[in-house]
Coordinates of C-alpha atoms in Angstrom, one line a residue:
X1 CA 106.6 121.9 113.7
X2 CA 103.8 119.5 114.0
X3 CA 102.4 118.2 111.0
X4 CA 98.9 116.4 110.3
X5 CA 98.0 113.6 108.8
X6 CA 94.4 112.0 107.5
X7 CA 93.0 109.5 110.0
X8 CA 90.0 107.3 109.8
X9 CA 87.9 105.6 112.7
X10 CA 90.6 102.7 112.5
X11 CA 93.8 105.0 112.9
X12 CA 96.2 104.5 116.0
X13 CA 95.1 107.2 118.0
X14 CA 91.3 106.7 117.6
X15 CA 91.2 103.1 118.4
X16 CA 94.3 102.9 121.1
X17 CA 93.5 101.5 124.7
X18 CA 97.0 103.0 125.6
X19 CA 98.0 106.4 127.3
X20 CA 101.2 107.7 127.5
X21 CA 103.5 106.5 130.1
X22 CA 103.7 108.5 133.3
X23 CA 99.9 110.0 133.3
X24 CA 98.6 110.0 136.8
X25 CA 96.1 107.1 137.8
X26 CA 93.1 109.6 137.6
X27 CA 93.4 110.0 133.9
X28 CA 90.7 107.9 132.0
X29 CA 91.2 107.0 128.8
X30 CA 88.3 106.1 126.9
X31 CA 89.1 105.0 123.4
X32 CA 88.0 107.6 120.9
X33 CA 86.1 105.2 118.7
X34 CA 83.7 104.6 121.9
X35 CA 83.4 108.2 121.8
X36 CA 82.8 108.2 118.1
X37 CA 80.3 105.5 118.6
X38 CA 78.6 107.5 121.5
X39 CA 78.4 110.6 119.3
X40 CA 76.5 108.4 116.8
X41 CA 74.1 107.4 119.5
X42 CA 73.3 111.1 119.5
X43 CA 73.2 111.5 115.7
X44 CA 76.5 112.5 114.6
X45 CA 78.0 110.4 112.1
X46 CA 81.7 110.5 111.5
X47 CA 83.1 112.3 108.1
X48 CA 86.5 112.9 108.6
X49 CA 89.6 113.1 110.7
X50 CA 93.2 114.4 111.4
X51 CA 96.1 113.2 113.8
X52 CA 99.4 114.9 114.7
X53 CA 102.2 112.9 112.3
X54 CA 105.1 111.9 114.4
X55 CA 107.8 109.4 113.7
X56 CA 107.6 107.9 116.7
X57 CA 105.0 105.1 116.7
X58 CA 104.6 104.9 120.2
X59 CA 103.7 108.9 120.4
X60 CA 101.7 108.3 117.3
X61 CA 99.3 106.2 119.2
X62 CA 98.3 108.7 121.9
X63 CA 98.7 111.7 119.5
X64 CA 95.9 114.7 119.7
X65 CA 93.7 114.4 117.0
X66 CA 90.8 116.1 115.4
X67 CA 87.5 114.5 114.6
X68 CA 84.5 116.0 112.3
X69 CA 81.1 115.1 112.5
X70 CA 77.6 115.4 110.7
X71 CA 74.2 115.0 111.2
X72 CA 71.2 114.5 108.7
X73 CA 68.8 116.4 111.2
X74 CA 70.7 119.6 111.2
X75 CA 70.0 121.7 107.8
X76 CA 72.3 123.0 105.8
X77 CA 72.7 126.9 105.3
X78 CA 73.2 128.2 102.0
X79 CA 76.1 125.7 101.0
X80 CA 77.5 125.5 104.7
X81 CA 77.3 122.1 106.7
X82 CA 77.1 122.5 110.5
X83 CA 79.0 119.8 111.9
X84 CA 80.5 118.7 115.4
X85 CA 84.0 118.7 116.1
X86 CA 85.8 116.7 118.5
X87 CA 89.5 117.2 120.0
X88 CA 91.1 114.5 121.9
X89 CA 94.3 112.9 122.9
X90 CA 95.7 110.5 125.1
X91 CA 98.9 111.8 125.7
X92 CA 97.8 115.0 128.1
X93 CA 98.7 117.4 126.2
X94 CA 94.8 118.1 125.8
X95 CA 91.2 117.6 127.4
X96 CA 88.6 116.3 125.5
X97 CA 86.9 119.3 123.5
X98 CA 83.7 119.3 121.5
X99 CA 82.9 122.4 119.5
X100 CA 80.4 123.5 116.3
X101 CA 82.4 123.4 113.0
X102 CA 81.2 124.5 110.0
X103 CA 82.4 123.2 106.1
X104 CA 82.1 125.2 103.6
X105 CA 81.2 123.0 100.6
X106 CA 82.2 125.4 98.0
X107 CA 86.1 125.5 99.0
X108 CA 86.1 122.1 100.9
X109 CA 87.1 124.6 103.8
X110 CA 86.4 124.0 107.6
X111 CA 86.1 126.2 110.4
X112 CA 85.6 126.0 114.2
X113 CA 82.9 128.3 115.9
X114 CA 83.6 129.5 119.2
X115 CA 82.1 132.5 120.4
X116 CA 80.9 133.9 124.0
X117 CA 77.3 132.8 123.2
X118 CA 78.5 129.3 120.7
X119 CA 80.9 127.7 123.1
X120 CA 81.8 124.2 123.4
X121 CA 82.3 121.5 126.0
X122 CA 85.7 121.0 127.6
X123 CA 86.1 117.6 129.5
X124 CA 89.5 116.5 131.5
X125 CA 90.2 113.3 131.5
X126 CA 89.9 112.9 134.9
X127 CA 86.2 113.2 134.8
X128 CA 85.4 112.1 131.2
X129 CA 82.1 109.8 131.1
X130 CA 80.6 108.8 127.8
X131 CA 77.0 109.9 129.3
X132 CA 78.5 113.3 129.5
X133 CA 79.6 113.1 125.7
X134 CA 75.9 111.8 125.0
X135 CA 74.3 114.9 126.3
X136 CA 76.7 117.3 125.5
X137 CA 76.6 115.9 121.5
X138 CA 72.7 116.1 121.9
X139 CA 73.1 119.7 123.2
X140 CA 75.0 120.3 119.9
X141 CA 72.1 119.3 117.9
X142 CA 69.6 121.2 119.8
X143 CA 71.9 124.7 119.7
X144 CA 72.8 124.0 116.0
X145 CA 70.2 126.6 114.9
X146 CA 71.8 129.1 116.7
X147 CA 74.9 128.4 114.3
X148 CA 72.7 128.8 111.4
X149 CA 71.4 131.9 112.6
X150 CA 75.1 133.3 113.1
X151 CA 75.9 132.9 109.3
X152 CA 72.8 134.4 108.0
X153 CA 73.1 137.3 110.2
X154 CA 77.0 137.6 108.8
X155 CA 75.8 137.4 105.6
X156 CA 73.1 140.2 106.2
X157 CA 76.3 142.7 107.3
X158 CA 77.8 144.5 104.2
X159 CA 81.3 145.6 104.6
X160 CA 83.2 148.5 103.1
X161 CA 86.5 148.6 101.3
X162 CA 88.2 149.7 104.5
X163 CA 86.1 147.3 107.2
X164 CA 87.4 144.4 104.7
X165 CA 90.9 145.5 105.3
X166 CA 90.9 145.8 108.8
X167 CA 89.5 142.5 109.1
X168 CA 92.4 140.9 107.2
X169 CA 94.7 142.9 109.0
X170 CA 93.5 141.3 112.4
X171 CA 93.3 137.9 110.9
X172 CA 97.0 138.0 109.7
X173 CA 97.7 139.2 113.1
X174 CA 96.3 136.2 114.5
X175 CA 98.5 134.0 112.9
X176 CA 101.7 136.0 112.6
X177 CA 102.2 138.6 115.3
X178 CA 105.6 139.8 113.8
X179 CA 103.9 140.4 110.5
X180 CA 105.7 143.6 108.4
X181 CA 103.9 142.9 105.0
X182 CA 101.2 140.8 103.7
X183 CA 100.1 141.1 100.3
X184 CA 96.3 142.2 101.1
X185 CA 95.1 142.2 97.8
X186 CA 95.8 137.9 98.2
X187 CA 94.3 137.7 101.3
X188 CA 90.8 139.7 100.0
X189 CA 91.0 138.7 96.3
X190 CA 88.0 135.8 95.7
X191 CA 89.8 132.8 94.4
X192 CA 86.2 131.0 93.0
X193 CA 82.4 132.3 92.1
X194 CA 81.4 131.8 95.8
X195 CA 84.2 133.8 96.9
X196 CA 82.6 137.1 95.4
X197 CA 80.6 139.4 97.8
X198 CA 81.4 141.9 100.6
X199 CA 79.2 140.8 103.2
X200 CA 80.9 139.5 106.6
X201 CA 80.5 136.0 105.9
X202 CA 82.0 136.0 102.6
X203 CA 84.9 138.4 103.5
X204 CA 85.4 136.3 106.4
X205 CA 85.9 132.7 104.4
X206 CA 88.3 134.3 101.9
X207 CA 90.2 135.9 105.0
X208 CA 89.9 132.7 107.1
X209 CA 91.0 130.3 104.0
X210 CA 94.3 132.4 103.2
X211 CA 95.3 132.3 106.9
X212 CA 94.9 128.6 107.1
X213 CA 95.9 127.3 104.2
X214 CA 98.7 130.2 102.7
X215 CA 99.8 130.4 99.4
X216 CA 100.6 134.4 99.7
X217 CA 103.8 135.7 100.3
X218 CA 104.5 137.4 103.5
X219 CA 107.5 139.4 105.0
X220 CA 107.9 138.6 108.9
X221 CA 109.9 140.6 111.6
X222 CA 112.9 139.1 113.2
X223 CA 114.7 140.1 115.9
X224 CA 118.4 139.8 116.1
X225 CA 121.2 141.1 118.7
X226 CA 123.4 143.7 116.5
X227 CA 127.4 143.2 116.8
X228 CA 127.2 146.3 119.1
X229 CA 125.1 144.5 121.4
X230 CA 121.9 146.3 120.4
X231 CA 118.9 145.1 119.3
X232 CA 117.1 145.2 116.0
X233 CA 115.3 143.3 113.5
X234 CA 115.8 141.9 110.0
X235 CA 113.0 141.6 107.7
X236 CA 112.7 137.8 106.0
X237 CA 109.9 137.1 102.9
X238 CA 108.4 133.9 102.4
X239 CA 105.3 131.9 100.7
X240 CA 103.0 131.0 103.6
X241 CA 102.3 127.5 104.1
X242 CA 99.3 126.1 105.6
X243 CA 98.6 125.4 109.0
X244 CA 99.8 121.8 109.5
X245 CA 99.2 121.0 113.2
X246 CA 95.9 119.4 114.4
X247 CA 95.6 121.6 117.3
X248 CA 97.1 124.9 116.2
X249 CA 94.4 124.7 113.1
X250 CA 91.8 124.4 115.9
X251 CA 93.4 127.1 118.2
X252 CA 93.6 129.5 115.1
X253 CA 90.1 128.6 113.6
X254 CA 88.6 129.7 116.8
X255 CA 90.7 133.1 117.1
X256 CA 89.6 133.9 113.5
X257 CA 86.0 133.2 114.7
X258 CA 86.2 135.6 117.6
X259 CA 87.6 138.0 115.3
X260 CA 84.7 137.8 112.9
X261 CA 82.3 138.0 115.7
X262 CA 83.9 141.2 117.1
X263 CA 83.0 142.6 113.6
X264 CA 79.7 141.4 113.7
X265 CA 78.9 143.0 116.6
X266 CA 80.4 146.1 115.5
X267 CA 79.5 146.7 112.2
X268 CA 75.7 145.1 112.7

């Protein structure tokens, strides 16, 4: 299992000018420090980052990493900070991606915003150019009000008890497709005063935080082959741990947000 470690702009995968051995000559490596500088020129300032942790020093140089940026010209929305989030690597495992993010101040928890209408930018390394990164970052600034409007729209949608349970079940399935039982009370229970509320935005954030950070008991269904050759299942209960992988965090956050947008469309 991959784990992450906190990084800054002086960390190895951000500053490296070395790509993984064996990649094509067409693979263009632009140090992430230069990409960060370009985002700075477009008004986005680095705030935090994580990288895939590996014990191999060579692999650590090129590992996938996620950096979050904030923009002083983009207004806060009811305690939520709209960010620009980039995913990059120099080992051929990911393209360069830039997405919207939202950082919820109350719980120091971040999510990724990606829907049909609020997609980000994806550039293969063979076509990666700083001028394209710059214009993508400028576009993110211009479209930030659409993210703010999404937050406000979700805050105006009230969910009844059954709808909140349905949202929690969909979120659980996004992480564990073999879940037999998860404590839904724990999934939906407010952990702080700011978590209290039945609107879609508040309900979604409670569920998203639990799915990403874990902390509740989950029972998983694992396939086995019986002595007579027939297929069966065993149940295994454990404490859910936090999602550690940098790329997995991004992908799961994206899927959770898509689920939330489905509920916004159906219940509006």
